[in-house]
Coordinates of C-alpha atoms and ligand atoms in Angstrom, one line a residue:
X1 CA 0.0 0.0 0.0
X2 CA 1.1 3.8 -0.7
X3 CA 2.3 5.7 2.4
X4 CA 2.6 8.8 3.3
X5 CA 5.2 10.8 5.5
X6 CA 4.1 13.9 7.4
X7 CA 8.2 15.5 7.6
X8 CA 10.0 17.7 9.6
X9 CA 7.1 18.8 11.6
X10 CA 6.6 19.7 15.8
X11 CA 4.1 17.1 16.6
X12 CA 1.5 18.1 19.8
X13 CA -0.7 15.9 21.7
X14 CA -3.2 16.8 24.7
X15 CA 0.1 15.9 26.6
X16 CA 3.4 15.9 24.9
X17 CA 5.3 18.1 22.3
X18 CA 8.2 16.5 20.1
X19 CA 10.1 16.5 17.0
X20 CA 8.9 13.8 15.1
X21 CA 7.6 12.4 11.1
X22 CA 4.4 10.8 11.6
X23 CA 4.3 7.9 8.5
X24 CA 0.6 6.7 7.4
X25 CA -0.3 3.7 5.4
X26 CA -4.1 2.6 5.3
X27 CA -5.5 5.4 6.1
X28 CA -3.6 4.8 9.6
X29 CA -0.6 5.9 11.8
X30 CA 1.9 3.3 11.4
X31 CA 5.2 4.6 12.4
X32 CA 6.2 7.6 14.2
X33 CA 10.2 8.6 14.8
X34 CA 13.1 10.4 13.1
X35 CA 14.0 10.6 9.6
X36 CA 11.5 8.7 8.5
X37 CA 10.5 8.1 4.6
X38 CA 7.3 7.3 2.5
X39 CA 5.9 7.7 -1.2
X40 CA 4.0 10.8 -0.8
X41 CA 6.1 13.2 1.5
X42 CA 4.1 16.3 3.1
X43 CA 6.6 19.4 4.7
X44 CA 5.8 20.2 7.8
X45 CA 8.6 22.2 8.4
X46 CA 7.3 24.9 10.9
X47 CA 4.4 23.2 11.6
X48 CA 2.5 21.3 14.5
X49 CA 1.4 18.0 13.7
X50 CA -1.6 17.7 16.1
X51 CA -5.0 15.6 16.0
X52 CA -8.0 17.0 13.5
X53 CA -10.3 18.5 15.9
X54 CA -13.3 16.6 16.7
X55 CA -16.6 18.8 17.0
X56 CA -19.1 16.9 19.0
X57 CA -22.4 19.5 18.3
X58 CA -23.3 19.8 14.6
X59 CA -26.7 20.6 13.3
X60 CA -26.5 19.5 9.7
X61 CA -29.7 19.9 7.4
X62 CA -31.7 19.6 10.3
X63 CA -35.3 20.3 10.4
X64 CA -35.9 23.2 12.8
X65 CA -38.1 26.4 13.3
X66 CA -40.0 26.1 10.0
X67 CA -37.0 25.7 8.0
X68 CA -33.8 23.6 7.6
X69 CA -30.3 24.5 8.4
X70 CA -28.5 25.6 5.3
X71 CA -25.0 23.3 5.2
X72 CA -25.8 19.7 5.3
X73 CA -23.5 16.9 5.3
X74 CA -21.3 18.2 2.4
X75 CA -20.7 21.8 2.9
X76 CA -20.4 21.3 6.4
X77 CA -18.1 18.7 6.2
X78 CA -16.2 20.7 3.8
X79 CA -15.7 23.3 6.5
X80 CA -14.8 21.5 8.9
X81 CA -12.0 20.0 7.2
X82 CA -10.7 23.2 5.7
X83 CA -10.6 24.5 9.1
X84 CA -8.3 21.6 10.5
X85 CA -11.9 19.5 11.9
X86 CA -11.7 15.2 10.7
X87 CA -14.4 14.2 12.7
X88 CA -18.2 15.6 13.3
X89 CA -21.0 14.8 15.5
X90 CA -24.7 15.2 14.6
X91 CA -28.0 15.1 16.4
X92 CA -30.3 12.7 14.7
X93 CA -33.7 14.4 15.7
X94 CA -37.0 12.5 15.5
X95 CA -39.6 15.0 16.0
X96 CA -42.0 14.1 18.9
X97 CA -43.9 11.1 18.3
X98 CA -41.5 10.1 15.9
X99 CA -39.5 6.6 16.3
X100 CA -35.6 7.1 16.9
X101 CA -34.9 4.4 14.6
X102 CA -36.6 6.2 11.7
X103 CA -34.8 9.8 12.6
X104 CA -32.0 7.7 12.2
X105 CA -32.6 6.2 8.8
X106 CA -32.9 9.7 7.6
X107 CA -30.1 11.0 9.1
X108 CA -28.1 7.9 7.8
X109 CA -29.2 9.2 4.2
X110 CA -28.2 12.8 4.7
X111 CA -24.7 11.6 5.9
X112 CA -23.8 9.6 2.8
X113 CA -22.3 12.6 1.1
X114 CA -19.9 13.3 4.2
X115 CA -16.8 14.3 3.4
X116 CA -15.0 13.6 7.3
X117 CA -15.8 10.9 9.5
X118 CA -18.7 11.4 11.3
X119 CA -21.0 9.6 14.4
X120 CA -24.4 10.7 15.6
X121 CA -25.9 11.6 18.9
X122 CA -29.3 10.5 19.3
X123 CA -32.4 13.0 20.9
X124 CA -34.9 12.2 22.9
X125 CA -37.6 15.0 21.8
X126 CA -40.5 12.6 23.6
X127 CA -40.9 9.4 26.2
X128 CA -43.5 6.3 25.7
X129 CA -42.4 2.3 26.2
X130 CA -41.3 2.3 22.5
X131 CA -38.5 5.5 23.2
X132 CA -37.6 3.3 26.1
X133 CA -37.4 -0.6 23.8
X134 CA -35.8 1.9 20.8
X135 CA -32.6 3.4 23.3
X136 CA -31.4 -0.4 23.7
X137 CA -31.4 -0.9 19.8
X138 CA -29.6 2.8 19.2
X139 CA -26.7 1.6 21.7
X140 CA -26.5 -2.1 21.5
X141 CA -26.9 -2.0 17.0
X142 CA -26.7 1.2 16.1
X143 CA -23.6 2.1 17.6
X144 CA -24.6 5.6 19.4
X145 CA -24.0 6.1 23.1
X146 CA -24.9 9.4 24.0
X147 CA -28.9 11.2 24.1
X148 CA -29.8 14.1 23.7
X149 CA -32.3 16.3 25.7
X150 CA -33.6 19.7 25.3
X151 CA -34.8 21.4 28.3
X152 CA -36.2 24.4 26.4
X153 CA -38.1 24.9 23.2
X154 CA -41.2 24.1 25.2
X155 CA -43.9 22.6 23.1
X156 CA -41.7 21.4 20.4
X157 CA -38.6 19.5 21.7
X158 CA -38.3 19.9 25.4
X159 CA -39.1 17.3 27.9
X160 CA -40.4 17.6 31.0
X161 CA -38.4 16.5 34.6
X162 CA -39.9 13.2 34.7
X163 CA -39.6 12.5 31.2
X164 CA -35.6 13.3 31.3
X165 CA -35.4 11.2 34.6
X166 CA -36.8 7.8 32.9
X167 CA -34.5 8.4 30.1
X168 CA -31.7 9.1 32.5
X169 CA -32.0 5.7 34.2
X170 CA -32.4 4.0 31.0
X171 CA -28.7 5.5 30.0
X172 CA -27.6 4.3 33.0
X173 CA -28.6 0.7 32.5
X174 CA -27.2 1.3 28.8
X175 CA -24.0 2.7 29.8
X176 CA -24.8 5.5 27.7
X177 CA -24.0 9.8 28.5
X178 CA -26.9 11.5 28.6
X179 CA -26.4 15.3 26.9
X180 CA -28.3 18.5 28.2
X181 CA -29.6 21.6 26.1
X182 CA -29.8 23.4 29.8
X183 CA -31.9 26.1 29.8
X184 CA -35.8 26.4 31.6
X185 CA -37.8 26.4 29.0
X186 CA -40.7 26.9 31.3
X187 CA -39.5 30.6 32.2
X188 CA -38.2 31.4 28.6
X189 CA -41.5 31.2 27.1
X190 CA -42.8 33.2 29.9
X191 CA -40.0 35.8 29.3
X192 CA -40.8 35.5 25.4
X193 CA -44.2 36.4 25.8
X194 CA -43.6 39.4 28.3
X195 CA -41.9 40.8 25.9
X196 CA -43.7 40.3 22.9
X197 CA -46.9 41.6 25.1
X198 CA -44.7 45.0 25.5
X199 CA -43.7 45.3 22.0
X200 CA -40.6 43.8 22.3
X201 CA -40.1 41.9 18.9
X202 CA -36.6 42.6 17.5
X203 CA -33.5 40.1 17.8
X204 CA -32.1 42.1 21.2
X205 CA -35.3 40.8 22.9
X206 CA -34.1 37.5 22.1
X207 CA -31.5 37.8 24.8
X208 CA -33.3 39.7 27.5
X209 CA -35.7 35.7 27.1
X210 CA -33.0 33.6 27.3
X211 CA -30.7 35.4 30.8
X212 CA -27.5 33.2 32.4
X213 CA -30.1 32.5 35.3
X214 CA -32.5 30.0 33.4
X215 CA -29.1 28.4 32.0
X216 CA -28.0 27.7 35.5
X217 CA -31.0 27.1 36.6
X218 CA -31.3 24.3 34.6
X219 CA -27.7 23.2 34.3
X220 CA -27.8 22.5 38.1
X221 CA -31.4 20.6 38.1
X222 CA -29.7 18.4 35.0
X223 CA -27.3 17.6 37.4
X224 CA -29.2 16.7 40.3
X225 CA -31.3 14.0 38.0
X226 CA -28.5 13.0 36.7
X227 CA -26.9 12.0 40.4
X228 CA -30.3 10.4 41.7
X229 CA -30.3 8.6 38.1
X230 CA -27.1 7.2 38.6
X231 CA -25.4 8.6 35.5
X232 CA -22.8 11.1 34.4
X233 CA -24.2 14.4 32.0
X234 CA -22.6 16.2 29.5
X235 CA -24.1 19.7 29.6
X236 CA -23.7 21.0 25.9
X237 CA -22.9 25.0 25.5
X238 CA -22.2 26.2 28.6
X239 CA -22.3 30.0 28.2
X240 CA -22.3 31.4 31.3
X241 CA -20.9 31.3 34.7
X242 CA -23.8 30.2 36.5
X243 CA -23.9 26.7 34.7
X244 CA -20.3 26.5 34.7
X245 CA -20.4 27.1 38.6
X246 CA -23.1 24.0 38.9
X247 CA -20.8 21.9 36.8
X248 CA -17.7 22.6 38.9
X249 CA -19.4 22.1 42.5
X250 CA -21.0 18.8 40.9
X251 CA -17.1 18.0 39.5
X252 CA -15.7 18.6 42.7
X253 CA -18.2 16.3 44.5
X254 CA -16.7 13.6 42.3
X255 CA -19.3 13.9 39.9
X256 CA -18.7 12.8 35.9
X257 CA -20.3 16.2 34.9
X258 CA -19.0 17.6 31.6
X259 CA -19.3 21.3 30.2
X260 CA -18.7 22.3 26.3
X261 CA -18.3 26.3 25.5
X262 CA -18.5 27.3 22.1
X263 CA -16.3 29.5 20.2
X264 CA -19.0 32.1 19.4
X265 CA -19.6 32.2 23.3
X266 CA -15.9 32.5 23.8
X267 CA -15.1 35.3 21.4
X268 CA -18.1 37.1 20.8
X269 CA -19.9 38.9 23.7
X270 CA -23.6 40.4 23.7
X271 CA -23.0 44.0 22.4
X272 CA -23.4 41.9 18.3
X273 CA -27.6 42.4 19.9
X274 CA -27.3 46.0 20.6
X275 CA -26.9 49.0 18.6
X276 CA -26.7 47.2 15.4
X277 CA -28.7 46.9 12.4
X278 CA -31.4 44.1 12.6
X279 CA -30.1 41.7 10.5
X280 CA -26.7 41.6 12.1
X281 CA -27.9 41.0 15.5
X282 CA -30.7 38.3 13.9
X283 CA -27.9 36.4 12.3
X284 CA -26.2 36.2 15.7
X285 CA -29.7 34.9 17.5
X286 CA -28.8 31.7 19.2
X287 CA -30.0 29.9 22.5
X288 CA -27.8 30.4 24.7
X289 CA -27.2 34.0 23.2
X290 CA -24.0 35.6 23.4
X291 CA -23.3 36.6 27.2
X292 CA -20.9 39.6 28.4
X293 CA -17.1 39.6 29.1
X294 CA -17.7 38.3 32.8
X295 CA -19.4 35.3 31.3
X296 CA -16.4 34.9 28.8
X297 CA -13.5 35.0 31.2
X298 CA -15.5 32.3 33.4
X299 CA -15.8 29.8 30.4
X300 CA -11.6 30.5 29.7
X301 CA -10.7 30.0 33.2
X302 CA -12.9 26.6 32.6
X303 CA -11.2 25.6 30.1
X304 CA -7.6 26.4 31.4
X305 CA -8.2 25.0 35.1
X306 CA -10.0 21.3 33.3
X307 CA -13.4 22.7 34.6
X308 CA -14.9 22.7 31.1
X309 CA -13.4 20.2 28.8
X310 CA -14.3 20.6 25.4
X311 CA -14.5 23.9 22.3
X312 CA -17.5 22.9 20.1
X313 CA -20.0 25.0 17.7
X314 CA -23.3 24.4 18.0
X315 CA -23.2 24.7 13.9
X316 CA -26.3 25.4 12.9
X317 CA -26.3 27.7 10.2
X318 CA -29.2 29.8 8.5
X319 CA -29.2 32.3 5.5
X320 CA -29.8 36.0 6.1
X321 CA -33.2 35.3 4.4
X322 CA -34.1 32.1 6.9
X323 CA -33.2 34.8 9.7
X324 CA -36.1 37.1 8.5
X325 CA -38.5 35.1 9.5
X326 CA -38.8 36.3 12.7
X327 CA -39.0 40.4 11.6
X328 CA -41.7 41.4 13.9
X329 CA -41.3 38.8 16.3
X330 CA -37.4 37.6 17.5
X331 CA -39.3 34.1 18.7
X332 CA -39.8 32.9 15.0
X333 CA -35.8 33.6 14.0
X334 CA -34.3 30.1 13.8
X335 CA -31.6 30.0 16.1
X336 CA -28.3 29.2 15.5
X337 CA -25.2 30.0 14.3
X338 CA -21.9 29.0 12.3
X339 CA -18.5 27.8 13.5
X340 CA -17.4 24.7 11.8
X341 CA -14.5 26.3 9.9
X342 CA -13.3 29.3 12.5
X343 CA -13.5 26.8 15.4
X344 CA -10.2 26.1 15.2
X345 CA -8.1 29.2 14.0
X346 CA -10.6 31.3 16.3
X347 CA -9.7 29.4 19.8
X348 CA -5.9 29.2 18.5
X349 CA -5.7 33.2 17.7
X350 CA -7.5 34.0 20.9
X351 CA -6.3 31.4 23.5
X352 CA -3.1 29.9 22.4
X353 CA -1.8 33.2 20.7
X354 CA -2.9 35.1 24.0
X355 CA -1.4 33.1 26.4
X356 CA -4.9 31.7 27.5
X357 CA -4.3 28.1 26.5
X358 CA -0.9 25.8 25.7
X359 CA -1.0 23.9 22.4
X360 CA -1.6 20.8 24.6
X361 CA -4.6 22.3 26.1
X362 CA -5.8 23.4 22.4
X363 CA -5.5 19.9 21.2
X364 CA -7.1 18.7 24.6
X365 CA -10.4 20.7 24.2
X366 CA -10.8 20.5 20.3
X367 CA -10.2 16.9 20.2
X368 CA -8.6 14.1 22.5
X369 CA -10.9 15.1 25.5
X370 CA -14.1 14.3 23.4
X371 CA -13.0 11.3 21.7
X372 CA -12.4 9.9 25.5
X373 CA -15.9 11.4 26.5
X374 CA -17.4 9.8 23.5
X375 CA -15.6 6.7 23.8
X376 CA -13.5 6.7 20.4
X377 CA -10.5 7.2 21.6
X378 CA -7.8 6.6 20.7
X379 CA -9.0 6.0 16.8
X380 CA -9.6 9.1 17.1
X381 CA -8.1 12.4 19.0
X382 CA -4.8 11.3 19.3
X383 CA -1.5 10.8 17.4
X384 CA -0.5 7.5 18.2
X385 CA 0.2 4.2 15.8
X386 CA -2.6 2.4 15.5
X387 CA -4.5 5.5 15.4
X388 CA -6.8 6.7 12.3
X389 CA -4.6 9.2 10.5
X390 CA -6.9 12.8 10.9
X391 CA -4.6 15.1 11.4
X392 CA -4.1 18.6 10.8
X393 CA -0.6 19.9 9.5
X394 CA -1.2 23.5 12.0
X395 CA 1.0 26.0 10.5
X396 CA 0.8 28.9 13.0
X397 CA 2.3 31.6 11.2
X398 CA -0.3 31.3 8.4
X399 CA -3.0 34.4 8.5
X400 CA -6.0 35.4 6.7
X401 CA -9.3 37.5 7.7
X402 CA -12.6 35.6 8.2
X403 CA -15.0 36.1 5.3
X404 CA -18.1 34.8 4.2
X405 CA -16.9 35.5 0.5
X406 CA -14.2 32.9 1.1
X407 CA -15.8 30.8 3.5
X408 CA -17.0 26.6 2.3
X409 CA -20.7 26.9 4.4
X410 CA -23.3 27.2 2.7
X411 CA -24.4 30.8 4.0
X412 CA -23.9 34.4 3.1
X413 CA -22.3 35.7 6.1
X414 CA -20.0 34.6 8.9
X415 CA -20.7 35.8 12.5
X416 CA -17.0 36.2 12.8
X417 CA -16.6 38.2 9.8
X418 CA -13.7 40.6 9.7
X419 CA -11.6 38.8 12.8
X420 CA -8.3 38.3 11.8
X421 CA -6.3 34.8 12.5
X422 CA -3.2 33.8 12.9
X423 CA -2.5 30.0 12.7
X424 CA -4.2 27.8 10.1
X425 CA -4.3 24.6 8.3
X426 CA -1.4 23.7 5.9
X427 CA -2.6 20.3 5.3
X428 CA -5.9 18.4 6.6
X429 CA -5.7 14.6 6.4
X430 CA -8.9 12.4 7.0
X431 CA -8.2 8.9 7.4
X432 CA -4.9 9.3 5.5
X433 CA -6.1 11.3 2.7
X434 CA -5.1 15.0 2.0
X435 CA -8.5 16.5 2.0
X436 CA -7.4 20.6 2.2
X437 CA -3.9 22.1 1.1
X438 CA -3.5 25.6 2.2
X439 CA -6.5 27.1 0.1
X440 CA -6.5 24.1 -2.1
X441 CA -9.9 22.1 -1.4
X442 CA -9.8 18.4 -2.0
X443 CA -12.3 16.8 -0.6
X444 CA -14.2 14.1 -1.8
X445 CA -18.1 13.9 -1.2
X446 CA -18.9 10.3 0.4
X447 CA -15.6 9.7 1.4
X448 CA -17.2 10.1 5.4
X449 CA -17.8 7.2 7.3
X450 CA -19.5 6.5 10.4
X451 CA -17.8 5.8 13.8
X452 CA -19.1 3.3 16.2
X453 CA -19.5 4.3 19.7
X454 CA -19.8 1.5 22.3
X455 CA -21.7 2.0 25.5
X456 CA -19.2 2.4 28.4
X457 CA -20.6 0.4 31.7
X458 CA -20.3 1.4 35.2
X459 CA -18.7 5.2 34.6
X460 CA -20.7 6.8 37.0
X461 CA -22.7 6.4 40.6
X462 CA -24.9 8.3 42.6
X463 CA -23.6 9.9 45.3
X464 CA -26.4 11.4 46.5
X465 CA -27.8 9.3 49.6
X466 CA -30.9 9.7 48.0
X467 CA -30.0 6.8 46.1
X468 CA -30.4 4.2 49.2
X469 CA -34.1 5.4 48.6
X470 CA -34.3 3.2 45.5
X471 CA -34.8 0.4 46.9
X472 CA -36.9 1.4 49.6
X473 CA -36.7 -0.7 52.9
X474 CA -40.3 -1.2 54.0
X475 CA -41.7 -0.5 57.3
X476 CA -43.8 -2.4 59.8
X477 CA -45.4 -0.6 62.1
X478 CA -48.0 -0.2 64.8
X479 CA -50.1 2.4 66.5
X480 CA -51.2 3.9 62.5
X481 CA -54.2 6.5 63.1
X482 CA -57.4 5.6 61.7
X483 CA -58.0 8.1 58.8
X484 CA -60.8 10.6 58.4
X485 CA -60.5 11.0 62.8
Ligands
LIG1 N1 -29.5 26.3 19.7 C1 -29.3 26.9 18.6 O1 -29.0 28.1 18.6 N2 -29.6 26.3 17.5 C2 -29.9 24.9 17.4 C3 -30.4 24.3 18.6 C4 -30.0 25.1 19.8 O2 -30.1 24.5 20.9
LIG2 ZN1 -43.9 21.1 31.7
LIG3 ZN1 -28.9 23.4 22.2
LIG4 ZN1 -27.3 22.3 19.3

């Protein structure tokens, strides 16, 4: 078989830095050491070899507020792999009512045209016996070990308390992560219509719904089911320091709570609502909205101290013209936001080229500590033989300015627009294959493939003594007043 030498390159892991050529055969690391040679040699001089970052919250093509986001499994895999990303992770949605094994059949069609490696998470939008019969065949055959559930977006795809604590339980018994879209949906929609009532309507408004409190709020109630369910939680974009707080009290409890800031929430702070024209702030409407510079130093500090674990995106991208949807009223502006391709040169510019972050840490929270979350490691998220070869060739003198006009998604604008980065891409590999040289795309459509995730028993206990309650010990006893005296 063809190999392929990665030369003369710096190569960083989440825990070591080293001289070293990295030699792939197979679509695989085979070799790693000095001097070595190969038919197809890539120069890395100058470079860091690292792992392709892994982003574990994608919204491809998915069917959401009236429309569907705009970069499905091509484009977006596209971006993500020009931006130094191998590996993506999807939500396969049924809508509720819908069987999980038919969300997933679609979703399996969408994904064909992938151009990275990909794996899907799985939501629970609803609860009956059949969401219950359905989780065991999604682990056990399907190959996906982590659930989704949304506690907001009230009469569409939130649960309710009781609904998330069955399905807790039931990942416990599967040895399967339960995820958390932590936000009280309850007091948002209650917020929503406030405003709305007072003539409220335009994208800021969207903000003033959605404050850090109902985030912590329900970050920390998450957490509590997830300790009397006997199961660890992974509480997707954490934007604020009130959820980060709950997930570091429950962290140093000895709890398997897990927190994941985006870059937007990172780098771009709440003044993109005010003061600007209507469809700058719309295109910037996401849940959690973008917080202020308090908020932001909290999710760094996370990050740095091992408090928060992992960068994602949240990409979920809509057109300028999807956006308008909501003129007149900011609840009908489908939310979300792209990422895919800045997630990478964004957190390297502003936390490795600031001092915020080491390289180890970068490669840490973009890739290696997911893949352990998720359970694919170390096929993924690490430069090891053995390992698949997704690697990014990180040349961190390379520069350019963020532009939708030069961007792969789908969309015609990009919420970092105009922010200039130092440290890109010179080569992207997935599985061994040089998908993106400098500006040079490469990719080939379909050559994605999906990544089993086995369930992973026993990782967590309750250690609330509520447990004991359980299995409650029954009590005789005598002198019981007769009722109705
Ligand atoms: N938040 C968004 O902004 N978009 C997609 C779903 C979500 O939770
Ligand atoms: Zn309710
Ligand atoms: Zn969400
Ligand atoms: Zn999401």
């Amino acid at each position: 078989m063809p190999t392929t030498v990665i030369k003369g390159g710096t190569v960083v892991t989440a825990d070591l830095t080293y001289k070293a050529d990295v030699k792939i055969e197979g679509g695989r690391i085979v070799e790693i050491g000095p001097d070595l040679s190969g038919d197809e040699v890539l120069d890395a001089a100058g470079c860091y070899v690292m792992p392709g970052g892994i982003d574990p919250h994608t919204h491809l093509e998915m069917p959401f507020m009236g429309t569907y986001s705009s970069d499905d499994f091509e484009s977006g895999t596209r971006a993500a792999l020009s931006g130094g990303t191998t590996m993506v992770v999807d939500f396969a949605l049924p809508s509720p009512g819908q069987s999980l094994l038919e969300a997933l059949t679609m979703w399996d069609n969408k994904s064909t045209r992938a151009n990275c490696d990909y794996s899907f998470h799985m939501a629970v939008t609803w609860w009956s016996e059949q969401v219950f019969n359905e989780m065991k065949t999604v682990v056990q055959d399907k190959g996906i070990n982590t659930f989704k559930h949304f506690m907001a977006y009230k009469g569409a795809l939130m649960v309710d308390d009781d609904e998330m604590f069955a399905s807790f339980q039931r990942c416990a018994e599967l040895g399967a992560l339960p995820l958390v879209h932590a936000e009280n949906g309850d007091v948002v929609a209650s917020l929503s219509a406030k405003l709305l009532a007072d003539g409220n309507n335009g994208p800021e408004a969207h903000a003033y719904s959605r404050p850090a409190e109902v985030e912590g709020e329900a970050t920390n109630r998450a957490i509590m089911i997830a300790d009397m369910a006997g199961c660890p939680v992974y509480i997707v974009h954490t934007s604020c320091e009130q959820a980060h707080e709950a997930i570091r009290r429950a962290r140093q409890k000895g709890m398997r709570v897990y927190g994941e800031p985006l870059i937007q929430h990172l780098t771009l702070d709440e003044s993109e609502y005010f003061d600007k024209d209507w469809d700058h702030a719309a295109r910037r409407v996401m849940s959690p909205p973008f917080r202020n510079k308090q908020h932001q130093d909290s999710l760094w500090a996370g990050l740095a101290s091992g408090s928060l674990q992992v960068v994602a995106t949240d990409h979920c991208a809509f057109t300028t013209k999807q956006k308008r949807f909501g003129v007149g009223d900011f609840t009908k502006i489908p939310n979300g936001t792209g990422g895919l391709e800045d997630r990478l040169p964004m957190l390297w510019t502003y936390g490795v080229n600031t001092g915020r972050l080491t390289m180890n840490e970068f490669v840490a929270v973009t890739s290696t500590n997911i893949a352990k979350i998720l359970n694919v490691y170390p096929r993924k998220g690490a430069i090891l033989v053995g390992a698949d070869a997704d690697i990014v060739v990180w040349d961190p003198k390379r520069k350019k300015t963020i532009a939708a006009r030069t961007q792969q998604s789908a969309i015609d604008y990009n919420v970092f627009e105009g922010k200039e980065v130092t440290g890109l891409p010179r080569f992207t590999l997935t599985r061994g294959v040089v998908a993106i040289e400098e500006s040079t795309i490469r990719t080939q459509e379909g050559h994605g493939q999906f990544i089993r995730r086995e369930p992973v028993t026993a990782v967590s206990k309750a250690l609330s003594t509520w447990k004991e309650l359980t299995a409650p010990r029954k009590v005789e006893r005598s002198g019981i007043p007769a009722t109705g005296v």
